[in-house]
């Protein structure tokens, strides 16, 4: 008996045999070459958008464009392209030496920070060690609903319990949802407060307000408990290099 053929990169829940048979059907079809060139023109995007229009002599034309979705589960190709673009952006902004950014940028103060949501209740953890050891979780206590507040299991990352509350009735789902909903606004206000604090600090140091600017990129990731957190990288750079040099010399 031969082992079933498995394709790399196929999402969970998708029947590999069905994918293979569809690939075979496509490869044997008469229009395969045209289809291959079209699919290749959009980087083999999983969900290309088909734009239809007429050319100057009235013939109907179909053009494919990328879906540009950043989620690997939706489109591995577009998400990979986005990740590569982001890498170029971050590398240029932090180390320089590419895309017309000088290497001097690497000497400027840089911060790599992670902004995580508060706890809305104990959840199962897939950290690789005991989930919630009773020795550190206050003993073998139970919540008011009778659910254990400890868990001695070492969960695999793929365990469906990872990120789930120890007690769904104790878990603050309302807070969880409100935080997630308001995250963009929280981030916006954070950046406003950061720039205001910087201006205040510059003034207190006798420097001109606005002489230093904060540039940043951020990536929003979903944690196992289904709440987003932010990784941000920021660089503080002089807004007007000539003025900055002058101040440092005097
Ligand atoms: Zn795509
Ligand atoms: Zn657990
Ligand atoms: Zn409970």
mmCIF file of C-alpha atoms and ligand atoms in Angstrom:
data_model
loop_
_atom_site.group_PDB
_atom_site.id
_atom_site.type_symbol
_atom_site.label_atom_id
_atom_site.label_comp_id
_atom_site.label_asym_id
_atom_site.label_seq_id
_atom_site.Cartn_x
_atom_site.Cartn_y
_atom_site.Cartn_z
ATOM 1 C CA UNK A 1 0.000 0.000 0.000
ATOM 2 C CA UNK A 2 1.505 3.357 -0.984
ATOM 3 C CA UNK A 3 1.422 6.386 1.317
ATOM 4 C CA UNK A 4 -1.009 9.119 0.210
ATOM 5 C CA UNK A 5 0.660 11.935 -1.763
ATOM 6 C CA UNK A 6 0.827 15.169 0.234
ATOM 7 C CA UNK A 7 1.352 18.587 -1.283
ATOM 8 C CA UNK A 8 3.372 21.235 0.550
ATOM 9 C CA UNK A 9 1.586 24.454 1.515
ATOM 10 C CA UNK A 10 -1.943 23.067 1.242
ATOM 11 C CA UNK A 11 -4.074 24.432 4.123
ATOM 12 C CA UNK A 12 -5.530 22.073 6.729
ATOM 13 C CA UNK A 13 -8.890 20.613 5.835
ATOM 14 C CA UNK A 14 -8.227 20.617 2.084
ATOM 15 C CA UNK A 15 -8.356 17.220 0.375
ATOM 16 C CA UNK A 16 -4.913 16.668 -1.203
ATOM 17 C CA UNK A 17 -6.257 14.030 -3.621
ATOM 18 C CA UNK A 18 -8.861 16.439 -4.913
ATOM 19 C CA UNK A 19 -6.219 19.142 -5.410
ATOM 20 C CA UNK A 20 -3.987 16.684 -7.303
ATOM 21 C CA UNK A 21 -6.837 15.547 -9.553
ATOM 22 C CA UNK A 22 -7.756 19.190 -10.291
ATOM 23 C CA UNK A 23 -4.106 19.921 -11.104
ATOM 24 C CA UNK A 24 -4.047 16.950 -13.495
ATOM 25 C CA UNK A 25 -7.271 18.072 -15.155
ATOM 26 C CA UNK A 26 -5.915 21.599 -15.600
ATOM 27 C CA UNK A 27 -2.530 20.389 -16.898
ATOM 28 C CA UNK A 28 -4.283 18.209 -19.524
ATOM 29 C CA UNK A 29 -6.684 20.929 -20.675
ATOM 30 C CA UNK A 30 -6.315 22.618 -24.071
ATOM 31 C CA UNK A 31 -5.949 26.125 -22.664
ATOM 32 C CA UNK A 32 -3.277 25.227 -20.106
ATOM 33 C CA UNK A 33 -0.484 27.346 -21.617
ATOM 34 C CA UNK A 34 -2.657 30.479 -21.677
ATOM 35 C CA UNK A 35 -3.882 29.808 -18.155
ATOM 36 C CA UNK A 36 -0.297 29.200 -16.901
ATOM 37 C CA UNK A 37 0.948 32.481 -18.382
ATOM 38 C CA UNK A 38 -1.981 34.353 -16.826
ATOM 39 C CA UNK A 39 -1.533 32.726 -13.433
ATOM 40 C CA UNK A 40 2.211 33.429 -13.616
ATOM 41 C CA UNK A 41 1.581 37.087 -14.464
ATOM 42 C CA UNK A 42 -0.001 37.564 -11.017
ATOM 43 C CA UNK A 43 2.555 35.425 -9.153
ATOM 44 C CA UNK A 44 0.131 32.468 -8.922
ATOM 45 C CA UNK A 45 -2.160 34.455 -6.637
ATOM 46 C CA UNK A 46 -4.792 32.167 -5.077
ATOM 47 C CA UNK A 47 -7.701 34.569 -5.695
ATOM 48 C CA UNK A 48 -6.856 36.767 -8.677
ATOM 49 C CA UNK A 49 -9.328 39.512 -9.501
ATOM 50 C CA UNK A 50 -10.470 39.318 -13.122
ATOM 51 C CA UNK A 51 -11.035 42.703 -14.711
ATOM 52 C CA UNK A 52 -13.037 42.709 -17.927
ATOM 53 C CA UNK A 53 -13.076 45.542 -20.408
ATOM 54 C CA UNK A 54 -12.972 46.331 -24.112
ATOM 55 C CA UNK A 55 -9.928 47.465 -26.024
ATOM 56 C CA UNK A 56 -9.752 50.266 -28.620
ATOM 57 C CA UNK A 57 -11.285 48.067 -31.348
ATOM 58 C CA UNK A 58 -14.108 46.815 -29.146
ATOM 59 C CA UNK A 59 -12.707 43.365 -28.323
ATOM 60 C CA UNK A 60 -13.362 42.070 -24.829
ATOM 61 C CA UNK A 61 -10.216 41.697 -22.734
ATOM 62 C CA UNK A 62 -9.714 40.010 -19.382
ATOM 63 C CA UNK A 63 -6.861 41.139 -17.149
ATOM 64 C CA UNK A 64 -5.887 39.443 -13.898
ATOM 65 C CA UNK A 65 -4.583 41.407 -10.919
ATOM 66 C CA UNK A 66 -3.340 40.142 -7.568
ATOM 67 C CA UNK A 67 -5.782 39.943 -4.646
ATOM 68 C CA UNK A 68 -3.069 41.568 -2.441
ATOM 69 C CA UNK A 69 -4.407 39.819 0.651
ATOM 70 C CA UNK A 70 -1.842 39.779 3.468
ATOM 71 C CA UNK A 71 -3.132 36.579 5.097
ATOM 72 C CA UNK A 72 -1.250 33.419 4.181
ATOM 73 C CA UNK A 73 -4.403 31.383 4.768
ATOM 74 C CA UNK A 74 -6.189 33.393 2.060
ATOM 75 C CA UNK A 75 -3.365 33.773 -0.478
ATOM 76 C CA UNK A 76 0.130 32.337 0.188
ATOM 77 C CA UNK A 77 1.584 34.169 -2.819
ATOM 78 C CA UNK A 78 0.339 37.702 -2.016
ATOM 79 C CA UNK A 79 1.067 37.292 1.679
ATOM 80 C CA UNK A 80 4.626 36.185 0.843
ATOM 81 C CA UNK A 81 5.085 39.190 -1.449
ATOM 82 C CA UNK A 82 3.816 41.510 1.280
ATOM 83 C CA UNK A 83 6.203 39.934 3.824
ATOM 84 C CA UNK A 84 9.148 40.413 1.434
ATOM 85 C CA UNK A 85 8.176 44.036 0.756
ATOM 86 C CA UNK A 86 7.877 44.664 4.491
ATOM 87 C CA UNK A 87 11.306 43.090 5.084
ATOM 88 C CA UNK A 88 12.839 45.451 2.514
ATOM 89 C CA UNK A 89 11.133 48.405 4.181
ATOM 90 C CA UNK A 90 12.282 47.445 7.688
ATOM 91 C CA UNK A 91 15.834 46.561 6.554
ATOM 92 C CA UNK A 92 16.163 49.879 4.706
ATOM 93 C CA UNK A 93 14.839 51.830 7.692
ATOM 94 C CA UNK A 94 16.968 50.089 10.316
ATOM 95 C CA UNK A 95 20.286 49.250 8.655
ATOM 96 C CA UNK A 96 20.193 51.346 5.475
ATOM 97 C CA UNK A 97 22.416 50.588 2.513
ATOM 98 C CA UNK A 98 19.503 49.964 0.163
ATOM 99 C CA UNK A 99 16.711 51.861 -1.580
ATOM 100 C CA UNK A 100 18.640 55.171 -1.359
ATOM 101 C CA UNK A 101 18.794 55.036 2.463
ATOM 102 C CA UNK A 102 22.299 55.595 3.847
ATOM 103 C CA UNK A 103 23.853 53.292 6.449
ATOM 104 C CA UNK A 104 23.916 56.301 8.821
ATOM 105 C CA UNK A 105 20.339 55.366 9.726
ATOM 106 C CA UNK A 106 21.737 52.419 11.719
ATOM 107 C CA UNK A 107 23.407 54.820 14.188
ATOM 108 C CA UNK A 108 20.094 56.418 15.181
ATOM 109 C CA UNK A 109 18.162 55.280 18.266
ATOM 110 C CA UNK A 110 15.893 52.346 17.420
ATOM 111 C CA UNK A 111 13.229 50.619 19.445
ATOM 112 C CA UNK A 112 11.682 47.204 18.834
ATOM 113 C CA UNK A 113 8.610 46.887 20.961
ATOM 114 C CA UNK A 114 5.663 44.541 21.428
ATOM 115 C CA UNK A 115 2.348 45.939 22.637
ATOM 116 C CA UNK A 116 0.181 43.207 24.093
ATOM 117 C CA UNK A 117 -3.424 43.305 25.237
ATOM 118 C CA UNK A 118 -4.194 42.926 28.965
ATOM 119 C CA UNK A 119 -5.293 39.577 30.340
ATOM 120 C CA UNK A 120 -9.026 38.929 30.090
ATOM 121 C CA UNK A 121 -8.775 35.648 31.977
ATOM 122 C CA UNK A 122 -6.537 32.569 32.224
ATOM 123 C CA UNK A 123 -6.134 30.635 28.969
ATOM 124 C CA UNK A 124 -4.374 27.389 28.032
ATOM 125 C CA UNK A 125 -0.800 28.053 26.957
ATOM 126 C CA UNK A 126 1.333 26.324 24.332
ATOM 127 C CA UNK A 127 4.649 27.619 25.671
ATOM 128 C CA UNK A 128 6.283 24.173 25.680
ATOM 129 C CA UNK A 129 6.207 23.768 29.468
ATOM 130 C CA UNK A 130 3.366 22.928 31.875
ATOM 131 C CA UNK A 131 0.335 24.999 30.910
ATOM 132 C CA UNK A 132 -0.515 26.359 34.370
ATOM 133 C CA UNK A 133 1.426 24.541 37.055
ATOM 134 C CA UNK A 134 -0.617 24.326 40.271
ATOM 135 C CA UNK A 135 2.520 25.371 42.218
ATOM 136 C CA UNK A 136 2.500 28.792 40.547
ATOM 137 C CA UNK A 137 -1.265 28.998 39.973
ATOM 138 C CA UNK A 138 -2.025 29.065 43.721
ATOM 139 C CA UNK A 139 -2.582 25.334 44.258
ATOM 140 C CA UNK A 140 -5.426 23.104 43.112
ATOM 141 C CA UNK A 141 -8.032 25.844 43.269
ATOM 142 C CA UNK A 142 -11.240 26.006 41.274
ATOM 143 C CA UNK A 143 -13.186 29.014 40.067
ATOM 144 C CA UNK A 144 -16.708 29.833 41.231
ATOM 145 C CA UNK A 145 -18.042 27.640 38.381
ATOM 146 C CA UNK A 146 -16.081 24.614 39.605
ATOM 147 C CA UNK A 147 -13.498 24.664 36.782
ATOM 148 C CA UNK A 148 -9.827 23.997 37.709
ATOM 149 C CA UNK A 149 -7.559 27.057 37.700
ATOM 150 C CA UNK A 150 -4.535 24.891 36.967
ATOM 151 C CA UNK A 151 -3.588 22.683 34.012
ATOM 152 C CA UNK A 152 -0.662 20.245 34.135
ATOM 153 C CA UNK A 153 -0.721 19.454 30.406
ATOM 154 C CA UNK A 154 2.216 20.400 28.159
ATOM 155 C CA UNK A 155 0.186 21.492 25.140
ATOM 156 C CA UNK A 156 1.450 21.107 21.594
ATOM 157 C CA UNK A 157 1.165 24.333 19.566
ATOM 158 C CA UNK A 158 -1.424 22.536 17.420
ATOM 159 C CA UNK A 159 -3.593 21.631 20.444
ATOM 160 C CA UNK A 160 -7.015 23.219 19.909
ATOM 161 C CA UNK A 161 -7.173 24.050 23.623
ATOM 162 C CA UNK A 162 -4.253 26.517 23.335
ATOM 163 C CA UNK A 163 -5.644 30.042 23.718
ATOM 164 C CA UNK A 164 -8.999 28.792 25.049
ATOM 165 C CA UNK A 165 -10.069 30.006 28.519
ATOM 166 C CA UNK A 166 -9.730 27.676 31.513
ATOM 167 C CA UNK A 167 -13.298 28.741 32.291
ATOM 168 C CA UNK A 168 -15.397 30.311 29.543
ATOM 169 C CA UNK A 169 -17.811 31.719 32.117
ATOM 170 C CA UNK A 170 -15.044 33.551 34.004
ATOM 171 C CA UNK A 171 -13.399 34.864 30.835
ATOM 172 C CA UNK A 172 -14.063 38.526 30.059
ATOM 173 C CA UNK A 173 -15.180 38.127 26.445
ATOM 174 C CA UNK A 174 -16.674 41.633 26.394
ATOM 175 C CA UNK A 175 -13.317 43.210 27.322
ATOM 176 C CA UNK A 176 -11.598 40.979 24.771
ATOM 177 C CA UNK A 177 -13.930 42.053 21.957
ATOM 178 C CA UNK A 178 -13.827 45.743 22.924
ATOM 179 C CA UNK A 179 -10.015 45.755 22.997
ATOM 180 C CA UNK A 180 -9.848 44.095 19.577
ATOM 181 C CA UNK A 181 -12.392 46.503 18.118
ATOM 182 C CA UNK A 182 -10.635 49.575 19.506
ATOM 183 C CA UNK A 183 -7.052 48.469 18.753
ATOM 184 C CA UNK A 184 -6.600 50.791 15.714
ATOM 185 C CA UNK A 185 -7.787 53.781 17.765
ATOM 186 C CA UNK A 186 -5.609 52.754 20.734
ATOM 187 C CA UNK A 187 -2.598 52.601 18.412
ATOM 188 C CA UNK A 188 -3.446 56.008 16.911
ATOM 189 C CA UNK A 189 -3.690 57.588 20.342
ATOM 190 C CA UNK A 190 -0.462 55.872 21.426
ATOM 191 C CA UNK A 191 1.443 57.434 18.525
ATOM 192 C CA UNK A 192 -0.057 60.871 19.302
ATOM 193 C CA UNK A 193 0.985 60.550 22.972
ATOM 194 C CA UNK A 194 4.459 59.333 21.958
ATOM 195 C CA UNK A 195 5.051 62.337 19.700
ATOM 196 C CA UNK A 196 3.713 64.747 22.341
ATOM 197 C CA UNK A 197 6.039 63.237 24.972
ATOM 198 C CA UNK A 198 8.964 63.524 22.587
ATOM 199 C CA UNK A 199 8.184 67.182 21.903
ATOM 200 C CA UNK A 200 7.942 67.843 25.646
ATOM 201 C CA UNK A 201 11.270 66.087 26.205
ATOM 202 C CA UNK A 202 12.981 68.026 23.409
ATOM 203 C CA UNK A 203 11.744 71.312 24.847
ATOM 204 C CA UNK A 204 12.974 70.363 28.319
ATOM 205 C CA UNK A 205 16.409 69.649 26.789
ATOM 206 C CA UNK A 206 16.463 73.031 25.079
ATOM 207 C CA UNK A 207 16.060 71.511 21.618
ATOM 208 C CA UNK A 208 13.672 72.745 18.980
ATOM 209 C CA UNK A 209 10.295 70.968 19.028
ATOM 210 C CA UNK A 210 9.949 68.908 15.853
ATOM 211 C CA UNK A 211 13.720 68.686 15.289
ATOM 212 C CA UNK A 212 13.519 64.919 15.811
ATOM 213 C CA UNK A 213 10.874 62.716 14.260
ATOM 214 C CA UNK A 214 9.740 59.199 15.015
ATOM 215 C CA UNK A 215 9.319 56.851 12.049
ATOM 216 C CA UNK A 216 7.918 53.393 12.532
ATOM 217 C CA UNK A 217 6.497 50.278 10.974
ATOM 218 C CA UNK A 218 4.157 47.935 12.762
ATOM 219 C CA UNK A 219 2.926 44.406 12.272
ATOM 220 C CA UNK A 220 -0.296 43.176 13.860
ATOM 221 C CA UNK A 221 -0.296 39.503 14.816
ATOM 222 C CA UNK A 222 -3.066 37.354 16.192
ATOM 223 C CA UNK A 223 -2.154 35.590 19.430
ATOM 224 C CA UNK A 224 -3.362 32.076 20.214
ATOM 225 C CA UNK A 225 -6.081 33.586 22.453
ATOM 226 C CA UNK A 226 -7.426 35.314 19.285
ATOM 227 C CA UNK A 227 -6.470 38.811 20.336
ATOM 228 C CA UNK A 228 -4.187 40.997 18.219
ATOM 229 C CA UNK A 229 -0.909 42.420 19.430
ATOM 230 C CA UNK A 230 1.482 44.821 17.772
ATOM 231 C CA UNK A 231 5.179 44.510 16.970
ATOM 232 C CA UNK A 232 6.546 47.939 16.208
ATOM 233 C CA UNK A 233 9.965 49.084 15.137
ATOM 234 C CA UNK A 234 10.713 52.772 15.372
ATOM 235 C CA UNK A 235 13.663 54.967 14.490
ATOM 236 C CA UNK A 236 14.248 58.443 15.824
ATOM 237 C CA UNK A 237 15.895 60.588 13.243
ATOM 238 C CA UNK A 238 16.718 64.266 12.913
ATOM 239 C CA UNK A 239 14.102 66.008 10.808
ATOM 240 C CA UNK A 240 16.602 68.617 9.583
ATOM 241 C CA UNK A 241 20.127 67.180 9.618
ATOM 242 C CA UNK A 242 21.857 70.555 9.228
ATOM 243 C CA UNK A 243 20.170 72.048 12.298
ATOM 244 C CA UNK A 244 20.885 68.900 14.275
ATOM 245 C CA UNK A 245 24.591 69.012 13.468
ATOM 246 C CA UNK A 246 24.719 72.696 14.376
ATOM 247 C CA UNK A 247 23.171 72.050 17.784
ATOM 248 C CA UNK A 248 25.551 69.224 18.555
ATOM 249 C CA UNK A 249 28.601 71.336 17.743
ATOM 250 C CA UNK A 250 27.607 74.323 19.865
HETATM 251 ZN ZN1 LIG B 1 -3.398 36.853 -3.956
HETATM 252 ZN ZN1 LIG B 2 -3.825 23.794 29.551
HETATM 253 ZN ZN1 LIG B 3 -15.319 30.102 36.138
#
